[in-house]
Tab-separated table of N, CA and C in Angstrom:
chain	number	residue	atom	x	y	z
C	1	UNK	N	45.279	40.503	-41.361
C	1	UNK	CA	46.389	40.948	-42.179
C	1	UNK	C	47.702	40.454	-41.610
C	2	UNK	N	48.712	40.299	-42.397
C	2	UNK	CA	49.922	39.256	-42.004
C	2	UNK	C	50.736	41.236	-41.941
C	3	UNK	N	51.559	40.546	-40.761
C	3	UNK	CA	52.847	41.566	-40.090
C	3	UNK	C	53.466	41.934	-41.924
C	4	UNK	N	53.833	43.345	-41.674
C	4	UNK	CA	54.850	43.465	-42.347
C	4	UNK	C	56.216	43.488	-42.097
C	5	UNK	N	56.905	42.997	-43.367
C	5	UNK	CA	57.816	42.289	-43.334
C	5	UNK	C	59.187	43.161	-43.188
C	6	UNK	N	59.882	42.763	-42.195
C	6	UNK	CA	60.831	43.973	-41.669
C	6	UNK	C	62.369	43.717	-42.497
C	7	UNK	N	62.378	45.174	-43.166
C	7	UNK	CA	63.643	45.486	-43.795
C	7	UNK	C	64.867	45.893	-42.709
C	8	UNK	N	66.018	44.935	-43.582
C	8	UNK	CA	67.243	45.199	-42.070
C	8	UNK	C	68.396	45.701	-43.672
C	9	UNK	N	69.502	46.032	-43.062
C	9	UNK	CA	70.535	46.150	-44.014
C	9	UNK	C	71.285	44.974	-44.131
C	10	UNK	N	72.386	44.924	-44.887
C	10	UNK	CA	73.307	43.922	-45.158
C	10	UNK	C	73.996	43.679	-45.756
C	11	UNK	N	75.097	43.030	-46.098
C	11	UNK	CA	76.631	43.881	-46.574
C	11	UNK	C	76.049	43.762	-48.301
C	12	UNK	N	75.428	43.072	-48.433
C	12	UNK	CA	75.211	42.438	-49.670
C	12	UNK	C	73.989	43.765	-50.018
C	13	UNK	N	73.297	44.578	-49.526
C	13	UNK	CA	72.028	45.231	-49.718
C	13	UNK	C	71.236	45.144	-48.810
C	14	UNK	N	69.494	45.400	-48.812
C	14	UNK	CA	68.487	45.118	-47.486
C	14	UNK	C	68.322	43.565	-47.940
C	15	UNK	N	67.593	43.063	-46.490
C	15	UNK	CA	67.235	41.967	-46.478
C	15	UNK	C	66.043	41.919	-45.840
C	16	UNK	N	65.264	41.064	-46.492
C	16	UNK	CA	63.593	40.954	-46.220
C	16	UNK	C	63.473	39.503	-45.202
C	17	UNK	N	63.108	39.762	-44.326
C	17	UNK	CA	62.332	38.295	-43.635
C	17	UNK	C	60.709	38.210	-43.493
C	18	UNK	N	60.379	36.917	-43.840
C	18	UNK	CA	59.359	36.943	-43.991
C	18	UNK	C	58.902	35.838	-42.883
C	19	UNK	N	57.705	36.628	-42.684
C	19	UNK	CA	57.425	35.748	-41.583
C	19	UNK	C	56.340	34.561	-41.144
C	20	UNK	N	56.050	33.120	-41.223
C	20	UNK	CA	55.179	32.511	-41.221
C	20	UNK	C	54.014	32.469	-40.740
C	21	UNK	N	53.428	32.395	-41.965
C	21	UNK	CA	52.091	32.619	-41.273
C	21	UNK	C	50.479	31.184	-41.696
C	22	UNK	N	51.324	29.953	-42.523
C	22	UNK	CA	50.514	29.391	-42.616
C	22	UNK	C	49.866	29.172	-43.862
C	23	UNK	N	49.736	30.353	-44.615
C	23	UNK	CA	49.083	30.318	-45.796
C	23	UNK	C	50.188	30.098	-47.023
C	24	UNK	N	49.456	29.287	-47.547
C	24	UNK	CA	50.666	28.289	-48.827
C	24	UNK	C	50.683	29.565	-49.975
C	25	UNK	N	52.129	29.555	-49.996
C	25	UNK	CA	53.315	30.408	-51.294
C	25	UNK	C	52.981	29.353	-52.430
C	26	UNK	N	53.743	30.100	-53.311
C	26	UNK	CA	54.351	29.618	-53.954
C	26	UNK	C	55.007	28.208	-54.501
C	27	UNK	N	54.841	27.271	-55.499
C	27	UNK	CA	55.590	26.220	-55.519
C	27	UNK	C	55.737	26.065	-56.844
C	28	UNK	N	56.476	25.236	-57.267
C	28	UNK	CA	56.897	24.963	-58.882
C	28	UNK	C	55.488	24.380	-59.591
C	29	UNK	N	54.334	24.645	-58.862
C	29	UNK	CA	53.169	24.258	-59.857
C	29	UNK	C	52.695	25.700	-60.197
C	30	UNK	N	53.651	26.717	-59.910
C	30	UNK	CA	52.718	27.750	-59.685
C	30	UNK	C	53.120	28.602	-60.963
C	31	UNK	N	54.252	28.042	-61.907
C	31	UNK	CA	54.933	29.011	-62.860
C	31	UNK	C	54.677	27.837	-64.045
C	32	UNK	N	53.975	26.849	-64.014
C	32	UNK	CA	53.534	26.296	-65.196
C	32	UNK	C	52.386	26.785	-66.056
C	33	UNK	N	52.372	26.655	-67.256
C	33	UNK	CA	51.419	26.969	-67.873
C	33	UNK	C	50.594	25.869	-68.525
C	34	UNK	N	49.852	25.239	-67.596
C	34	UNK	CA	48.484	23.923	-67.774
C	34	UNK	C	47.692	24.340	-68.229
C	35	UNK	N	47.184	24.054	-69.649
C	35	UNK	CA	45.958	24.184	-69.908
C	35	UNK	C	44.917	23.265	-69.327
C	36	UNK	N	43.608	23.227	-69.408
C	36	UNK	CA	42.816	22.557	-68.883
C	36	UNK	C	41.971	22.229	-69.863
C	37	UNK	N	41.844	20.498	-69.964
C	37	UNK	CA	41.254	19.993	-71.387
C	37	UNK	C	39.859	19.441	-70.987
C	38	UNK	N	39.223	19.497	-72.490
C	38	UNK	CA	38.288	18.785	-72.085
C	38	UNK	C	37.899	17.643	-71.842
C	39	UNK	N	36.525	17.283	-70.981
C	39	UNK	CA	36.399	16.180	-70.587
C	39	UNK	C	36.182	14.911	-71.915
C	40	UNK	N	36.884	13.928	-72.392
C	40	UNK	CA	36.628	12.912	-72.447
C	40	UNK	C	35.264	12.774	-73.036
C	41	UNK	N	34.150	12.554	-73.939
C	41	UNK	CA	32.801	12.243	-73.843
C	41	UNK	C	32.758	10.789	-74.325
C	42	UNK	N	31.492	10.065	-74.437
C	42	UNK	CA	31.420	8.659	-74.697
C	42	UNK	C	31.664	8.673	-75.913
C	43	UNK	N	31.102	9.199	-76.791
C	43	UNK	CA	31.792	8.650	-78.472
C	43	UNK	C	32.713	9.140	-78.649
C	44	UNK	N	33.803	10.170	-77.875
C	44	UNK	CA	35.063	10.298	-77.848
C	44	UNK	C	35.911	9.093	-77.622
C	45	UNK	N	35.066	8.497	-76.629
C	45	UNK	CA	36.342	6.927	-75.801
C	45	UNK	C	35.893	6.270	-76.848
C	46	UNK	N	34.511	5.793	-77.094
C	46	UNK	CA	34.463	5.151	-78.377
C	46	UNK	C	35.389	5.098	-79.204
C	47	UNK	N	35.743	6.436	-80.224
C	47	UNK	CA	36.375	6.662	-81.236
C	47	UNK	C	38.138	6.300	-80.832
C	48	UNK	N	38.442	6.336	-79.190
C	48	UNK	CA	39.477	6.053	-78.594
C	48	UNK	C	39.976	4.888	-78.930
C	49	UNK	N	38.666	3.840	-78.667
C	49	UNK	CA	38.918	2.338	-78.671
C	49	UNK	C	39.272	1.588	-80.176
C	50	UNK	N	38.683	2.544	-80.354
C	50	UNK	CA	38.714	2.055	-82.093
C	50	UNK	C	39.894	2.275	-82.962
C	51	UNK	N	40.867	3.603	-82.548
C	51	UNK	CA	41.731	4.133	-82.552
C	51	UNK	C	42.778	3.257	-82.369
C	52	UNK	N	43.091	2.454	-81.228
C	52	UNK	CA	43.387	1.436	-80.105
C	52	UNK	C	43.608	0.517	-80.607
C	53	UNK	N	42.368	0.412	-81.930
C	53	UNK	CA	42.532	-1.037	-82.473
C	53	UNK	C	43.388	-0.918	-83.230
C	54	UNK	N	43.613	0.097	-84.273
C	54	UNK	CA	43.913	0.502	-85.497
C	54	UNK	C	45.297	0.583	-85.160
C	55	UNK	N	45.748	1.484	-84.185
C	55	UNK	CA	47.413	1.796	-84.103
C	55	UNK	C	48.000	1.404	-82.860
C	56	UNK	N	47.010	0.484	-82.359
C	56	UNK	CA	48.029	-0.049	-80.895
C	56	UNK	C	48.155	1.648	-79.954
C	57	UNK	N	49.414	1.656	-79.764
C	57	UNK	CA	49.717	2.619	-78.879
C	57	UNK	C	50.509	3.542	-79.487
C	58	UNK	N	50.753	3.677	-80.789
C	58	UNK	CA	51.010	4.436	-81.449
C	58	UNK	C	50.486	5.859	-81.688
C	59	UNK	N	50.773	7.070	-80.149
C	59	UNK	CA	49.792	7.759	-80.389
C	59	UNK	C	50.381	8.685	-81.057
C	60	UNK	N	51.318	9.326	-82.129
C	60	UNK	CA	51.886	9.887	-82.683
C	60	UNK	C	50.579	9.803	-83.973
C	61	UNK	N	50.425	8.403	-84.648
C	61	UNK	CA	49.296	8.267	-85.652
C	61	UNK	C	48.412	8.407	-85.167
C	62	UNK	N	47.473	8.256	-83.925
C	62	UNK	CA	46.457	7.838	-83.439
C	62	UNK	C	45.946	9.537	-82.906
C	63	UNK	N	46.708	10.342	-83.488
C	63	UNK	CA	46.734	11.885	-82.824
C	63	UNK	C	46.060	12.148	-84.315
C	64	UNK	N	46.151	11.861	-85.327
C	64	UNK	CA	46.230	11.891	-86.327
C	64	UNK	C	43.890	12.057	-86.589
C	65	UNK	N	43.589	10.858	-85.812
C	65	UNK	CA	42.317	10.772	-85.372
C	65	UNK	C	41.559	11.801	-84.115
C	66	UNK	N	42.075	12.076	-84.163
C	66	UNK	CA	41.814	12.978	-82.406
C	66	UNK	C	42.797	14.707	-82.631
C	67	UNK	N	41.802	15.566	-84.169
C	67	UNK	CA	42.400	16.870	-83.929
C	67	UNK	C	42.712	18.040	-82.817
C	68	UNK	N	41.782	17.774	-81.807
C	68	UNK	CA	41.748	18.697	-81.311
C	68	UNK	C	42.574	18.060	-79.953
C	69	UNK	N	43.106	17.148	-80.025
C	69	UNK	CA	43.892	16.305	-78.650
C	69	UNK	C	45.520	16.286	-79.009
C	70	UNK	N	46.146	16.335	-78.059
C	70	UNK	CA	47.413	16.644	-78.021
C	70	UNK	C	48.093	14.826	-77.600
C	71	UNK	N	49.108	14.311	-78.523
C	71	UNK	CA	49.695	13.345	-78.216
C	71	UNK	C	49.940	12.606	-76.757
C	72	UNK	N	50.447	14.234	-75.516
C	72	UNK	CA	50.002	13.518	-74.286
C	72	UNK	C	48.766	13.407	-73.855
C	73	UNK	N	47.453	13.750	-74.212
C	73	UNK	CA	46.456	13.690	-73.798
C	73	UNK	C	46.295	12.357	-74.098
C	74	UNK	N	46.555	12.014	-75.466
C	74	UNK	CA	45.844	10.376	-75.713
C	74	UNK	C	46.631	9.632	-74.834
C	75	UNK	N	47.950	9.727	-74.597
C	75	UNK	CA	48.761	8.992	-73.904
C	75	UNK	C	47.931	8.802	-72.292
C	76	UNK	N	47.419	10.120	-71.618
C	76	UNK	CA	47.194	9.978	-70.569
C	76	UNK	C	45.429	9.309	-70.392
C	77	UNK	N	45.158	9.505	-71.627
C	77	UNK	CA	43.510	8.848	-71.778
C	77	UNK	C	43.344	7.079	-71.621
C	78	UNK	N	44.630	6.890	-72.403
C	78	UNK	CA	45.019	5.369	-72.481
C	78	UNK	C	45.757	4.881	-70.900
C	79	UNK	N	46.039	5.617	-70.397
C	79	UNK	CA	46.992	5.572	-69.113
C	79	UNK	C	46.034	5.044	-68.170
C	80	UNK	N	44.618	6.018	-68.285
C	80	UNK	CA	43.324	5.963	-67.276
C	80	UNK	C	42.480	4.971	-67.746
C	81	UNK	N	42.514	4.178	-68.778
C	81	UNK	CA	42.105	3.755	-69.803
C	81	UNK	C	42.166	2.449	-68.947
C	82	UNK	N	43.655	2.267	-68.948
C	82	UNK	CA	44.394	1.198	-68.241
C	82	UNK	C	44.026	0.988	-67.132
C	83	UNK	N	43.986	1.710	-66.180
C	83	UNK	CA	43.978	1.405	-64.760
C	83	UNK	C	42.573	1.053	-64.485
C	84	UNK	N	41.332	2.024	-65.428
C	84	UNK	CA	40.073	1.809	-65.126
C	84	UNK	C	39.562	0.195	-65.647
C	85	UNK	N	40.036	0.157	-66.891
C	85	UNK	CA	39.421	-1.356	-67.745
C	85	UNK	C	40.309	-1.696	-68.443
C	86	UNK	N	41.378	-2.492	-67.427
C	86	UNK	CA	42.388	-3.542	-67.840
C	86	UNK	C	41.994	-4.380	-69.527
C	87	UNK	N	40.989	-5.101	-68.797
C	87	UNK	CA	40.591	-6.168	-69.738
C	87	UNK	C	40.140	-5.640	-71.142
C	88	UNK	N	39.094	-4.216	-71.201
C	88	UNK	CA	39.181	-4.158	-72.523
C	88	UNK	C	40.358	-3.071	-73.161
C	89	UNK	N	40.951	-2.292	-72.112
C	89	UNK	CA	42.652	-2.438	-73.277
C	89	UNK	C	42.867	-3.084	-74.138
C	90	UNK	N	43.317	-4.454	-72.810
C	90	UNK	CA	43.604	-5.664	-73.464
C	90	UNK	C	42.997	-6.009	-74.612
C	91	UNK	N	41.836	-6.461	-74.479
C	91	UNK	CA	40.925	-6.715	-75.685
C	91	UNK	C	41.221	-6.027	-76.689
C	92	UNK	N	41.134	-4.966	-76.890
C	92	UNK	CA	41.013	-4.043	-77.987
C	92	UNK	C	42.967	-3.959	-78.466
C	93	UNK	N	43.853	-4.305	-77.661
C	93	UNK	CA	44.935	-4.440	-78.671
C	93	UNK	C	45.098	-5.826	-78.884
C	94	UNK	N	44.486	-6.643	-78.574
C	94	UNK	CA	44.555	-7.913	-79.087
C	94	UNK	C	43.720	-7.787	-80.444
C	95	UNK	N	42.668	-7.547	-80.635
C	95	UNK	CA	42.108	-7.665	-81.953
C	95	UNK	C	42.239	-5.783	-82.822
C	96	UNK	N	43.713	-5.970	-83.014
C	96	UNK	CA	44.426	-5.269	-83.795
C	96	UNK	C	43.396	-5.234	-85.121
C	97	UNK	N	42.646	-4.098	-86.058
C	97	UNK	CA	42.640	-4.114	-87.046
C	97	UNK	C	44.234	-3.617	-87.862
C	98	UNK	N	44.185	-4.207	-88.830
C	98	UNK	CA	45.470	-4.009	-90.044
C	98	UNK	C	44.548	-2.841	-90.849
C	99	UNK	N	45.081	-2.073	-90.900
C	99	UNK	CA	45.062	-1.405	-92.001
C	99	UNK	C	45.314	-1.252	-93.415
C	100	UNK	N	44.958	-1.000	-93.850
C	100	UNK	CA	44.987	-1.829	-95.792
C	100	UNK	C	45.963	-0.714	-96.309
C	101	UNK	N	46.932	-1.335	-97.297
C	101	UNK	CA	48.069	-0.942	-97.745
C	101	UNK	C	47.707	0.433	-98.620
C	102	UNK	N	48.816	1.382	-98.605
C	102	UNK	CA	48.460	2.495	-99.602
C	102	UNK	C	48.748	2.566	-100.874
C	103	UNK	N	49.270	1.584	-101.076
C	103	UNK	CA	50.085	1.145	-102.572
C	103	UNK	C	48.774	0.414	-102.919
C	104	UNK	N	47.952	-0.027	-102.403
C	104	UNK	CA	46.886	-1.009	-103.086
C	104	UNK	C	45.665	-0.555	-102.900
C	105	UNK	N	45.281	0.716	-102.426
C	105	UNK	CA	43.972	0.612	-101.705
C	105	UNK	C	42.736	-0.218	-102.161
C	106	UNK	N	42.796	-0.493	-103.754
C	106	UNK	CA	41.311	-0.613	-103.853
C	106	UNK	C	41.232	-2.231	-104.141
C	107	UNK	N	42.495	-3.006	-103.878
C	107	UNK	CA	42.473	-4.119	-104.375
C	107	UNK	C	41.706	-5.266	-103.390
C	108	UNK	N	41.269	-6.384	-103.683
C	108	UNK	CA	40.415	-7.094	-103.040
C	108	UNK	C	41.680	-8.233	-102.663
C	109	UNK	N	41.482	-8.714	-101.161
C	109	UNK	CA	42.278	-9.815	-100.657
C	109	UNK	C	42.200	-11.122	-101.739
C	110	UNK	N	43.332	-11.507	-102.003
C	110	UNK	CA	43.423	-12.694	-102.816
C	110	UNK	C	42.969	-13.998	-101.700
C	111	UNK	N	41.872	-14.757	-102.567
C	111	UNK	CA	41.406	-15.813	-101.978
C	111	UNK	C	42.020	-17.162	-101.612
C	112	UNK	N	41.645	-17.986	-100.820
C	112	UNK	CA	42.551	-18.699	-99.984
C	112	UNK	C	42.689	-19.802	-101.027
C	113	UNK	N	44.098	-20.771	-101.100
C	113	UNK	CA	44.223	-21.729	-101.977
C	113	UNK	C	43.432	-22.748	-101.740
C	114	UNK	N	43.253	-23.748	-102.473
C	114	UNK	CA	42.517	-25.137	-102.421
C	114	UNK	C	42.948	-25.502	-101.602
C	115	UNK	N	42.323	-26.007	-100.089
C	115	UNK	CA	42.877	-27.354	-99.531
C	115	UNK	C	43.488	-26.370	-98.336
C	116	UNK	N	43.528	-24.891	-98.374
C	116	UNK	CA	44.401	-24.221	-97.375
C	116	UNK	C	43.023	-24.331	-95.968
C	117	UNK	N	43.475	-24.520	-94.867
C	117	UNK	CA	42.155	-23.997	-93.872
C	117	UNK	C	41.313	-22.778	-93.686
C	118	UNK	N	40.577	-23.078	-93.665
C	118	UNK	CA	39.646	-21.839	-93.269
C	118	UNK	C	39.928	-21.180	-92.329
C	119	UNK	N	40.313	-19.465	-91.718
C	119	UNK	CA	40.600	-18.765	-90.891
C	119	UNK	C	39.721	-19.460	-89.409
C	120	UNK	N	40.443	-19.316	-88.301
C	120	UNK	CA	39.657	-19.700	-87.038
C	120	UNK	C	38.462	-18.567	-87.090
C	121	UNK	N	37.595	-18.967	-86.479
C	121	UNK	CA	35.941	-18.305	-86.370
C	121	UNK	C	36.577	-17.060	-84.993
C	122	UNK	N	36.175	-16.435	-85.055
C	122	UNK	CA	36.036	-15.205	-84.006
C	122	UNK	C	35.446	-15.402	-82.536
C	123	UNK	N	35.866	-15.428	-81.827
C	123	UNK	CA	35.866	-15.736	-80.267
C	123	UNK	C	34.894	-14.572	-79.749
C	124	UNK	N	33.821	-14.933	-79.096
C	124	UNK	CA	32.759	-14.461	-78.979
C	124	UNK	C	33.174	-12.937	-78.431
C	125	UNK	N	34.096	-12.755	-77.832
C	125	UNK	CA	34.817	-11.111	-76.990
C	125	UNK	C	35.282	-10.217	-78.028
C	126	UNK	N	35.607	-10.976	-79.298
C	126	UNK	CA	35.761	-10.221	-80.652
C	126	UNK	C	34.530	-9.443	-81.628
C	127	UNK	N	33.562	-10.487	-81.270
C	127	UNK	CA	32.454	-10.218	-82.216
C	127	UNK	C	31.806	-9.338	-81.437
C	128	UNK	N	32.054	-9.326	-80.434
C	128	UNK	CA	30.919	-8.393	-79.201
C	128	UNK	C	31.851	-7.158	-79.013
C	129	UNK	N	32.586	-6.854	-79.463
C	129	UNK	CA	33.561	-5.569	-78.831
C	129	UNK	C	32.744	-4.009	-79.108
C	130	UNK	N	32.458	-3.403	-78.219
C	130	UNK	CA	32.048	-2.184	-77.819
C	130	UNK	C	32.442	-1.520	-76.637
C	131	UNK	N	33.477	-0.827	-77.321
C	131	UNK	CA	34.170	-0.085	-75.385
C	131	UNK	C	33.243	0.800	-75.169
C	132	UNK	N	32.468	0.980	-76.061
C	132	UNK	CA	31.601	2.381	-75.018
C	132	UNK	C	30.722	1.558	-74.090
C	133	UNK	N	29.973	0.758	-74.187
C	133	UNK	CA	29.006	0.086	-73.469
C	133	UNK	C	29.153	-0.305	-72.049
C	134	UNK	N	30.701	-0.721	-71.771
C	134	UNK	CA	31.318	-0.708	-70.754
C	134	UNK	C	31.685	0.860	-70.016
C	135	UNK	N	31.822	1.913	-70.840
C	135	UNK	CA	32.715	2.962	-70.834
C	135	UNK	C	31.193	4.046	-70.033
C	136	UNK	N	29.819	3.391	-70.910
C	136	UNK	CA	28.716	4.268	-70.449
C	136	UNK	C	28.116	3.657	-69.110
C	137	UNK	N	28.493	1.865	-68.546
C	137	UNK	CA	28.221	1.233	-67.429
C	137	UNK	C	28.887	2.569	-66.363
C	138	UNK	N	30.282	2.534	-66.768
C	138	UNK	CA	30.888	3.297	-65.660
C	138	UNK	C	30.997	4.585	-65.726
C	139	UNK	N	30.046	5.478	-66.512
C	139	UNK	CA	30.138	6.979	-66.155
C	139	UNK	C	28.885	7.195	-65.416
C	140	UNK	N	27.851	6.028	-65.802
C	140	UNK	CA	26.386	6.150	-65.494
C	140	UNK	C	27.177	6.102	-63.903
C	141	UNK	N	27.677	4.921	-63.520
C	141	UNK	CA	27.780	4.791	-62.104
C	141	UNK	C	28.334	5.484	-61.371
C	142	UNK	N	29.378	6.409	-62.175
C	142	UNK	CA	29.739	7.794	-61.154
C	142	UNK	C	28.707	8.439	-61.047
């Protein structure tokens, strides 16, 4: 049991000293109110990546996909996202899907003119994109 703490007077009222003893007070983590979220699952990051594609880093919309997640959560999912697998970030905001206009939804892309080139073919890291596959390499390995 720690000494009790001796009351003195003082012009101002009593005064308390307290006396060290080692065991950690108090600190400004201690009057926050953190909830504690849940973990992350694989067709969650899945649905992340895909997300990723759709709105970049736009997680204001991308919250929009993810009800039960709070704007900084995606922010900090993408944060870990980052540091863990640079490359398919990368990947996945490079092959941006567009999203189809709301003024048009049901209309079909107008076809390419005579004589115009044919779109470049898809680069094999495009056609293969699956962040979970990578995402389930590295949970297996924790």
């Amino acid at each position: 049991p720690a000494p009790a703490p001796e009351a003195a007077q003082d012009d101002e009222g009593p005064v308390v000293e307290v006396s060290e003893t080692g065991e950690p007070g108090a600190t400004s983590a201690s009057f926050t109110s953190r909830r504690h979220t849940e973990r992350w699952g694989i067709e969650e990051t899945r649905r992340f990546y895909h997300a990723l594609q759709r709105f970049g880093t736009d997680f204001t919309l991308m919250k929009s996909e993810f009800p039960g997640r709070s704007q900084r959560q995606l922010k900090n999912k993408y944060k870990k996202e980052h540091k863990r697998q640079p490359d398919l970030v990368s990947l996945a905001l490079k092959t941006r899907v567009d999203l189809p206009s709301q003024e048009e939804p049901d209309e079909a892309p107008a076809p390419a003119p005579a004589g115009a080139e044919a779109p470049a073919a898809r680069t094999e890291a495009e056609e293969v994109f699956d962040p979970a596959a990578d995402t389930e390499n590295d949970l297996v390995a924790l």
